[in-house]
XYZ file of C-alpha atoms in Angstrom:
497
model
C 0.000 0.000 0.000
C 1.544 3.390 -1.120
C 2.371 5.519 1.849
C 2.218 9.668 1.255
C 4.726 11.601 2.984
C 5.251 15.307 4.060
C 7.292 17.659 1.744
C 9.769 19.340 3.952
C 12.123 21.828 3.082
C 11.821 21.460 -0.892
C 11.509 17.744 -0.559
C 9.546 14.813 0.288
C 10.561 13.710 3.907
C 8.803 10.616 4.832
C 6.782 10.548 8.451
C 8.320 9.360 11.489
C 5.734 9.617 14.201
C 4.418 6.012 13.371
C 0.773 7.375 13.059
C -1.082 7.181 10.185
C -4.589 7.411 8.361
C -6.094 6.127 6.010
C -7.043 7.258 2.293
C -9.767 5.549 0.867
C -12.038 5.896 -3.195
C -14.994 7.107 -2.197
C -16.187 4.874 -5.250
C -15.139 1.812 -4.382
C -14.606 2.360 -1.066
C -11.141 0.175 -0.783
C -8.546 1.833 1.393
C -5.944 2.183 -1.469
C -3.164 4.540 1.038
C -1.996 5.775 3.984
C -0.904 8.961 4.947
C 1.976 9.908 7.529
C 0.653 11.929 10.213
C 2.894 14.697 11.569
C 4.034 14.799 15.422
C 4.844 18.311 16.799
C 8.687 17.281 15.952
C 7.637 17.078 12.133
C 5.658 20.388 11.755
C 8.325 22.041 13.931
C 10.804 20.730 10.792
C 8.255 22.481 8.678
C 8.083 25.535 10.290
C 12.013 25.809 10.786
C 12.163 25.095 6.761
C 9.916 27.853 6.471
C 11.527 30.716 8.811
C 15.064 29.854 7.247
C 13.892 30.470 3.967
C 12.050 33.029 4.597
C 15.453 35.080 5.312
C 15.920 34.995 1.465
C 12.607 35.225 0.237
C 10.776 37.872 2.057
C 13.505 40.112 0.945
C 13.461 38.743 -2.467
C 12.619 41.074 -5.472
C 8.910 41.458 -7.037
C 10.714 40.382 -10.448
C 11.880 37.092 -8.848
C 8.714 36.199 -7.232
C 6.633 36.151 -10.314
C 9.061 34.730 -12.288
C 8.394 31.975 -10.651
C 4.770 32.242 -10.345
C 4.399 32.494 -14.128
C 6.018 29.272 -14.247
C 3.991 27.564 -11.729
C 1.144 28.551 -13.372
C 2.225 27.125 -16.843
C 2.942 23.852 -15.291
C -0.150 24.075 -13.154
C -2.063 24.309 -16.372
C -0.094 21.938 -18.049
C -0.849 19.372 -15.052
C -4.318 20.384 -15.089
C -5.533 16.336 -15.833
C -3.163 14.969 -13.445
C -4.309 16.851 -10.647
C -8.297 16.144 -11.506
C -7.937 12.504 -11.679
C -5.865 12.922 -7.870
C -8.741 14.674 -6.586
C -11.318 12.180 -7.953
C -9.482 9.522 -7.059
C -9.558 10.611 -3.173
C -12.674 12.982 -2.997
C -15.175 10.638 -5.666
C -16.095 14.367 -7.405
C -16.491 13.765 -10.929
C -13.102 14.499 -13.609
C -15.780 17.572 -15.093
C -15.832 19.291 -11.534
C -12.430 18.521 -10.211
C -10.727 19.944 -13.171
C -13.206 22.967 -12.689
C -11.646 23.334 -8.933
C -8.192 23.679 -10.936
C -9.482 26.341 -12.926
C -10.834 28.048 -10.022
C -7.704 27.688 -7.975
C -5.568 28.996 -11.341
C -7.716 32.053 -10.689
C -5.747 32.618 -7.786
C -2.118 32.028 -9.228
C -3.100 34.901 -11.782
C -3.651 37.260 -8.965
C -0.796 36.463 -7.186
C 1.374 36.736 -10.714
C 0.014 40.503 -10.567
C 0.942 40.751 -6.903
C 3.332 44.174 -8.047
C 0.417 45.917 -8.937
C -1.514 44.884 -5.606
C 2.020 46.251 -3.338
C 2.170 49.654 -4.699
C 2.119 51.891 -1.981
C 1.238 55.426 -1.540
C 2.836 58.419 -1.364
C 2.052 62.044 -0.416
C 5.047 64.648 -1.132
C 5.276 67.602 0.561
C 2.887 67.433 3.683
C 5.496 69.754 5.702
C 8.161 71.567 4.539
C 10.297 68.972 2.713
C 8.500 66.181 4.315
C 6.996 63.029 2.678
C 5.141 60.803 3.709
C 4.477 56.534 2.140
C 2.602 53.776 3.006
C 3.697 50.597 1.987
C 2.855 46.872 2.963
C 5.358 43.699 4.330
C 4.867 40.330 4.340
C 4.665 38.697 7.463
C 7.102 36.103 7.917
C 6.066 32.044 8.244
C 2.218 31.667 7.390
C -0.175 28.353 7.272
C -3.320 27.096 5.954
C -5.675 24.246 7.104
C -7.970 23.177 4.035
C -10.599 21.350 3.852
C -11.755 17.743 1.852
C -14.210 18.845 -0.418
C -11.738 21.283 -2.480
C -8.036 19.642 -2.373
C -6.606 21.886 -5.046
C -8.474 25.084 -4.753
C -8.547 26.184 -1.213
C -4.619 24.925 -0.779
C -4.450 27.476 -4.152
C -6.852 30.386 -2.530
C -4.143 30.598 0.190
C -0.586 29.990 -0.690
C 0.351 31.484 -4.035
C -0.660 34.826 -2.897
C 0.747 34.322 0.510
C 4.052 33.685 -0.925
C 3.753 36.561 -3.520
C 3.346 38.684 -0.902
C 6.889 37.706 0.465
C 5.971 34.965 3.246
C 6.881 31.603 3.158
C 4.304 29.171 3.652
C 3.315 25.546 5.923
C -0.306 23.929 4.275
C -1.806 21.172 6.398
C -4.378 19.747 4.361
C -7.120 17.612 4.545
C -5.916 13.792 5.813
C -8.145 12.626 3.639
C -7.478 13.617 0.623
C -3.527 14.208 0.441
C -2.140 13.860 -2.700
C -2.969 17.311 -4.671
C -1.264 19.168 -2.158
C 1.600 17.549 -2.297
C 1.465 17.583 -6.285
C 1.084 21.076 -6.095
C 4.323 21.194 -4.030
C 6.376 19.134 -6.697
C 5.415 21.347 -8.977
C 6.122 24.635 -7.139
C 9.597 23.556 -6.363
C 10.068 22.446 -10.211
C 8.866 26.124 -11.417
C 12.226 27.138 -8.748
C 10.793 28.029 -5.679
C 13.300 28.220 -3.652
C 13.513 25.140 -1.066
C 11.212 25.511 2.220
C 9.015 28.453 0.666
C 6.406 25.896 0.067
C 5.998 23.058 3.216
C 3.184 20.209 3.556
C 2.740 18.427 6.428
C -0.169 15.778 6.995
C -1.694 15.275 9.856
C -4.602 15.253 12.759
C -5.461 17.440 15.313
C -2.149 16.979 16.470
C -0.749 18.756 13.599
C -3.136 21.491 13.800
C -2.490 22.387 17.524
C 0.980 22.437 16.610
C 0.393 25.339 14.010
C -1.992 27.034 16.134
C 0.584 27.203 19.038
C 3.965 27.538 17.488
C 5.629 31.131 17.896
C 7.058 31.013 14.944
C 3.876 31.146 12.491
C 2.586 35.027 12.152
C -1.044 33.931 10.554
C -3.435 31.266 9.756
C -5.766 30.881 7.083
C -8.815 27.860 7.300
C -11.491 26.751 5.491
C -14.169 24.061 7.400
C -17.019 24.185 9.258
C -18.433 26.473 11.795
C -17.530 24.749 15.004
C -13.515 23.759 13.543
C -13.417 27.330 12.436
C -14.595 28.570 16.032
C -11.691 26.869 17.047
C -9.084 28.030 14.884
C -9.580 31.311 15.413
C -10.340 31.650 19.342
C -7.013 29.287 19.378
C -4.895 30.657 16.626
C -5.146 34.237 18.129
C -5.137 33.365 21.628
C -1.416 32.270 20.787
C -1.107 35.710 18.844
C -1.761 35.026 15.489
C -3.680 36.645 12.800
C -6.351 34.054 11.611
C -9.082 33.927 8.607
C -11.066 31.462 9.460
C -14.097 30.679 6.711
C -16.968 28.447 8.405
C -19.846 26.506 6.930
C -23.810 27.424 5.552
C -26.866 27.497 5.407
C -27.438 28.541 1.984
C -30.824 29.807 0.465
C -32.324 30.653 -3.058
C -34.903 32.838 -2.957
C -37.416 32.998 -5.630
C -39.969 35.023 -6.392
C -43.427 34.688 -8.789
C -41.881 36.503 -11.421
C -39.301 34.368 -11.714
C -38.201 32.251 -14.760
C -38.860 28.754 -12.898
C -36.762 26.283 -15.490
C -33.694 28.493 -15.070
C -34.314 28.146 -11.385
C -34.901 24.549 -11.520
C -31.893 23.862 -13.259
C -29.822 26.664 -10.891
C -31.396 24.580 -7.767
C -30.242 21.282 -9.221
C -26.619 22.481 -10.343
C -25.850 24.353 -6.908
C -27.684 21.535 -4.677
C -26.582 18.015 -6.252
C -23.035 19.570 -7.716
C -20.094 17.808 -5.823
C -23.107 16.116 -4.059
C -23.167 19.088 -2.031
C -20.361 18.926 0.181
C -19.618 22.699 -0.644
C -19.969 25.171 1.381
C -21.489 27.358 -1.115
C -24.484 24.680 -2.139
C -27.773 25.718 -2.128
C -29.487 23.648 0.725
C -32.699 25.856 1.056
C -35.089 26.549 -1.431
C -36.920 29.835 -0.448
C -40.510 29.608 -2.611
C -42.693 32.683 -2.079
C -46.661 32.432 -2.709
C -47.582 29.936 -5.509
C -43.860 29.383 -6.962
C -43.771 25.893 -4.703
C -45.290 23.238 -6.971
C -44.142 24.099 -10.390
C -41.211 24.577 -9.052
C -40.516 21.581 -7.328
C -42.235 19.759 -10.203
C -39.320 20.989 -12.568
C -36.607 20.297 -9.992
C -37.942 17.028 -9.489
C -38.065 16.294 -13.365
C -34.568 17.221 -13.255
C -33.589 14.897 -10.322
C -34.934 12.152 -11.523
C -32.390 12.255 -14.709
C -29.053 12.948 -13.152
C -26.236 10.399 -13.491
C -24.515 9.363 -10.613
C -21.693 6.997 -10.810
C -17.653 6.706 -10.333
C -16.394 10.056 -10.921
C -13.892 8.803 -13.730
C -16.699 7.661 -15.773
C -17.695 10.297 -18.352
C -21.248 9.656 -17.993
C -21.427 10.485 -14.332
C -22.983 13.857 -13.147
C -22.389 12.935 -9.400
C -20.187 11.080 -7.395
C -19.885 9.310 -3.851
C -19.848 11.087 -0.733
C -16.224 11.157 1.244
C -17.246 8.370 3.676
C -18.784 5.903 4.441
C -20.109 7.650 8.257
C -20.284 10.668 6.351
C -23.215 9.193 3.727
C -25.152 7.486 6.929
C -25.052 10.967 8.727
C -26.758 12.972 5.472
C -28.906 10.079 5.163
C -29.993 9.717 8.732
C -31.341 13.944 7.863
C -33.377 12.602 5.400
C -35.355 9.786 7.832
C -35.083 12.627 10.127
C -36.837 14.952 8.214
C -39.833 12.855 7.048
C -40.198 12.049 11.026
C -40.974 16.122 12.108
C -43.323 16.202 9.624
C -41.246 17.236 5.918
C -43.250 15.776 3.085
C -39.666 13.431 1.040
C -40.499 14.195 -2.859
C -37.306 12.211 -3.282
C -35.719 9.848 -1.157
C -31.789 9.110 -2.432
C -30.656 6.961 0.436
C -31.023 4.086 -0.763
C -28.765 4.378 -3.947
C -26.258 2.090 -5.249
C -23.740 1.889 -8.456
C -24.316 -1.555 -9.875
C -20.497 -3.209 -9.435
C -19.287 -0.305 -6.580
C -21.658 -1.579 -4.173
C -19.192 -0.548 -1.634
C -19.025 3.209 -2.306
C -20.018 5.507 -0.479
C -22.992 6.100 -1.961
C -26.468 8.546 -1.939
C -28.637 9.476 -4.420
C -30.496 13.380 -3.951
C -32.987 13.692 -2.039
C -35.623 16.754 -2.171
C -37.673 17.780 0.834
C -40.948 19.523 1.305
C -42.604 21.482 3.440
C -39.760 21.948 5.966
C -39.958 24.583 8.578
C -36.921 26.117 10.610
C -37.574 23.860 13.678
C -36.588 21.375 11.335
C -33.172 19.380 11.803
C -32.932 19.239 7.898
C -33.388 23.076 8.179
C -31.313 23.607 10.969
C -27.985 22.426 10.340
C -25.255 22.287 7.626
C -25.944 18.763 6.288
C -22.911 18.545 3.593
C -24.461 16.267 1.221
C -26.908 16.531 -1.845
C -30.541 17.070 0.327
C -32.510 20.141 -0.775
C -35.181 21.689 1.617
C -37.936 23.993 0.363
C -39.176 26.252 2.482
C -42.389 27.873 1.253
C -43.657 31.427 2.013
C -46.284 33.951 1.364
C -44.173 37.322 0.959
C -40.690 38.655 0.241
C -40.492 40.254 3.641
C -41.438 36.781 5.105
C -38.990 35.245 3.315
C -35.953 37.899 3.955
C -36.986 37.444 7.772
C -36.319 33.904 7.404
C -33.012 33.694 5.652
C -31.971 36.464 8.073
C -32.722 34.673 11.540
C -29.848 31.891 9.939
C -26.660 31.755 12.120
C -24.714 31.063 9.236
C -24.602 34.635 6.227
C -22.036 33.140 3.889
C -24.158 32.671 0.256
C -27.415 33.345 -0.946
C -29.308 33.827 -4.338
C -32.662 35.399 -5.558
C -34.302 34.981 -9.193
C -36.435 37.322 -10.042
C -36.918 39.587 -13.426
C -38.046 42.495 -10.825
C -34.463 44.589 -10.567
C -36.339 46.624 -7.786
C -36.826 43.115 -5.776
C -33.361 41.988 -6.466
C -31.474 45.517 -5.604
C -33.427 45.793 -2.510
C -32.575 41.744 -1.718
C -28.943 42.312 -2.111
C -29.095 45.442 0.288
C -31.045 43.693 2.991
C -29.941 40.232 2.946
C -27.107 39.532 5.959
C -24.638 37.638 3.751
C -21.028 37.739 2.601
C -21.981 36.857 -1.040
C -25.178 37.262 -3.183
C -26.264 36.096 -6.578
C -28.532 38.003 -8.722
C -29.699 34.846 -10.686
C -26.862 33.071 -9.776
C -27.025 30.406 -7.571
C -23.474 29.877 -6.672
C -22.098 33.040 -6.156
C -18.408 32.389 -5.476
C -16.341 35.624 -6.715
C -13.349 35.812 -9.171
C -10.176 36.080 -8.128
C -9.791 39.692 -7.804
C -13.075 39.815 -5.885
C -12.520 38.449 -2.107
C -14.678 35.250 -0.953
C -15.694 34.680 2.252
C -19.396 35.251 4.425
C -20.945 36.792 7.346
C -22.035 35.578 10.675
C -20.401 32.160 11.914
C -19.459 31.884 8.504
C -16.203 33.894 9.193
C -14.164 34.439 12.135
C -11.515 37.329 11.442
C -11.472 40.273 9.844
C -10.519 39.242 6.267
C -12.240 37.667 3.687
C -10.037 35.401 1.547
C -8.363 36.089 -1.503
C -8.407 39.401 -3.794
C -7.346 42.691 -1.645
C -8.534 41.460 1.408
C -6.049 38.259 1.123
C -3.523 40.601 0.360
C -4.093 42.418 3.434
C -4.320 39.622 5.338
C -0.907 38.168 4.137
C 0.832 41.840 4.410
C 0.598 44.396 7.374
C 1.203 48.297 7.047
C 3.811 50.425 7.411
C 4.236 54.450 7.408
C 7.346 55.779 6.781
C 7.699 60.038 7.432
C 10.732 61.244 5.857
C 12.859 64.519 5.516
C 16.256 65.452 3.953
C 18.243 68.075 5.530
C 18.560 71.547 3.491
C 21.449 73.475 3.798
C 18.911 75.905 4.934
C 17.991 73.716 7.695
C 19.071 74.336 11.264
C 18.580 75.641 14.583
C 17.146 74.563 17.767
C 13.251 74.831 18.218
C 12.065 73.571 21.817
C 7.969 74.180 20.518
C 5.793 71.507 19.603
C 6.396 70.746 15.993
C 3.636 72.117 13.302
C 3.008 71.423 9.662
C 3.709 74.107 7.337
């Protein structure tokens, strides 16, 4: 059984703690690896990589930084398929939507090959006599990330590149169970020239992570998880001093109004509930339906359902894959049982699927829900998995009230042809990012992602300017040169003219 190692100081360094987990295919579910987990010893190596390189880097030039970041992305892109069928093979997402997460994460290495642009500083001549006055921005020094299953490639890619653009050097932890693109995107770092222990990965548990929250030597954490994880992270990432970004989970709705076109909603609904089988945190989970929009619309969602392919996700014809575990499929089933029990009418019930030949996957088919209210388990929590809930209303006002009350303010949508309705939705609804007939609205790259509510704890969103900022802190710098006209002595308070 092939074991996957850390990548230490520009290299793979194989894991000496004796602990290990294990890696399974979600589609067959066979264990087909292990992965070393780190002991404090091993991300201590990682850090110490990191803080000895960053002596060179962080005082590297902007030239020499996206030198190499050009190249990364050309080999990135070049790797594209290599890294999809990694991702498929440990997450069960199908090849179509893992190399779609490659894309998105390229997004990233684009802004971060632009990073000169994003460190100009400012300047204001003259604000005394022959005094000026700049602002410019540092990196920080060692950073880390913690990322998350369901995106191996593009979370790992929302953090680092630009991290590292902006001068720091950089220790990822990602998910244990799904291993292997980070380290392929390390291999291919160091072969665009990064310079050795810029780039770190270190697997791991909890162990691991309580090692990067605590250590003195990291200056910031970025993580992407759920709510309670990303609690965590950030009340023990800056109790120990540290800058932290932590993104949480969702509650996702989609609004829609009668005026709405109902098959481009249907098909929105389907694409942003079922895609990835809906362990992102931007899925839709909550359909919204105000006054008589309910039946046709869960008529046409239901038409839609019943058609979708689901199957290994390296065969062609498959639309949707396996969930990541096995206890991870009996948990998003058990909210389906749970559902119909407090009273939720089940239009479709997908717990019982199977893939003829993979009948040890880790399988679910989609499920849609009906009539759930907010007291509603289903309702209530962040199930992960492909199970839509509507939620039906009378009013827009009832339904903003609603979507409101939610803990969680990371994503939401409305369709409507009314711009009056949508402006007014997109002023008053308390979340991070809205789609105007869109159900997914995850920004570009020089747009910042990240929600509201227990959907983020820390200041900065991820990505874009505020990832910059987050990766970068301020300076002012006040500056005179003497004049031979210069001198004296002047005991008074000093005065600007």
């Amino acid at each position: 059984m092939k074991t996957l190692s850390h990548w230490i100081g520009g290299k793979p360094v194989e894991g000496v703690s004796g602990n290990y987990g294990p890696v399974y295919n979600p589609a067959t579910g066979a264990q087909e690896k292990q992965v070393a987990f780190a002991s404090v010893d091993e991300v201590d190596a990682a850090v110490s990589a990191a803080k000895e390189a960053f002596r060179t880097w962080g005082t590297s030039s902007l030239a020499k930084r996206t030198s190499v970041l050009f190249k990364y992305r050309e080999l990135l892109d070049a790797h594209r398929e290599e890294i999809a069928r990694l991702i498929t093979a440990e997450h069960g997402k199908v090849h179509s939507d893992a190399l779609g997460e490659v894309a998105r994460g390229l997004e990233i290495v684009e802004l971060a090959c632009g990073i000169p642009e994003k460190l100009k500083g400012e300047l204001s001549t003259q604000v005394s006599t022959r005094v000026d006055v700049s602002s410019i921005r540092q990196s920080l020094g060692v950073v880390a990330g913690i990322t998350p299953f369901n995106f191996p490639a593009m979370v790992p890619m929302w953090m680092f590149p630009l991290a590292i653009a902006c001068g720091n050097t950089f220790v990822l932890k990602p998910s244990e169970k799904v291993p292997s693109a980070a380290f392929k995107l390390a291999e291919l770092a160091a072969e665009a020239g990064l310079p050795d222990g810029v780039l770190n990965v270190v697997n791991g548990d909890k162990v691991a992570v309580d090692a990067i929250l605590e250590h003195p030597d990291i200056a910031a954490v970025s993580f992407v998880g759920s709510t309670p994880i990303a609690r965590y992270i950030h009340t023990t990432g800056t109790a120990n001093g540290k800058r932290v970004q932590a993104l949480g989970g969702a509650k996702n709705h989609m609004l829609v109004l009668p005026d709405a076109d109902l098959d481009l909603a249907a098909d929105s609904a389907i694409n942003a509930a079922y895609g990835s089988a809906g362990e992102r945190c931007m899925a839709i989970s909550v359909v919204v339906a105000v006054g008589e929009t309910a039946d046709p619309l869960i008529g046409k969602i239901k038409e839609r359902a019943d058609q979708l392919r689901i199957g290994p996700g390296d065969d062609p014809a498959s639309e949707m894959g396996p969930l990541i575990t096995k206890v991870h499929r009996d948990k998003v089933a058990s909210y389906v049982s749970g559902a119909a029990a407090q009273g939720a009418d089940v239009v479709i019930d997908g717990t019982g699927y199977t893939v003829q030949g993979y009948e040890d996957g880790h399988w679910i088919g989609v499920s849609l829900l009906d009539h759930v209210t907010p007291e509603m388990d289903a309702y209530r929590d962040e199930i992960f998995g492909p199970v839509l809930s509507v939620v039906r209303v009378e009013t827009y006002d009832e339904a903003i009230a609603l979507m409101n009350n939610s803990p969680w303010g990371n994503g939401t949508a409305i369709f409507t042809r009314d711009g009056g309705a949508a402006r007014r939705f997109q002023m008053e609804v308390e979340a991070g990012m809205v789609g105007v007939n869109v159900p997914i609205p995850v920004p570009v790259g020089y747009h910042s992602f990240g929600g509201w509510k227990d959907s983020l704890f820390g200041d900065h969103h991820i990505y874009g300017n505020d990832g910059v900022h987050f990766y970068t802190r301020g300076k002012v710098v006040t500056t005179r040169w003497p004049d031979p006209s210069d001198g004296g002595i002047n005991l008074g308070f000093p005065s600007n003219h």
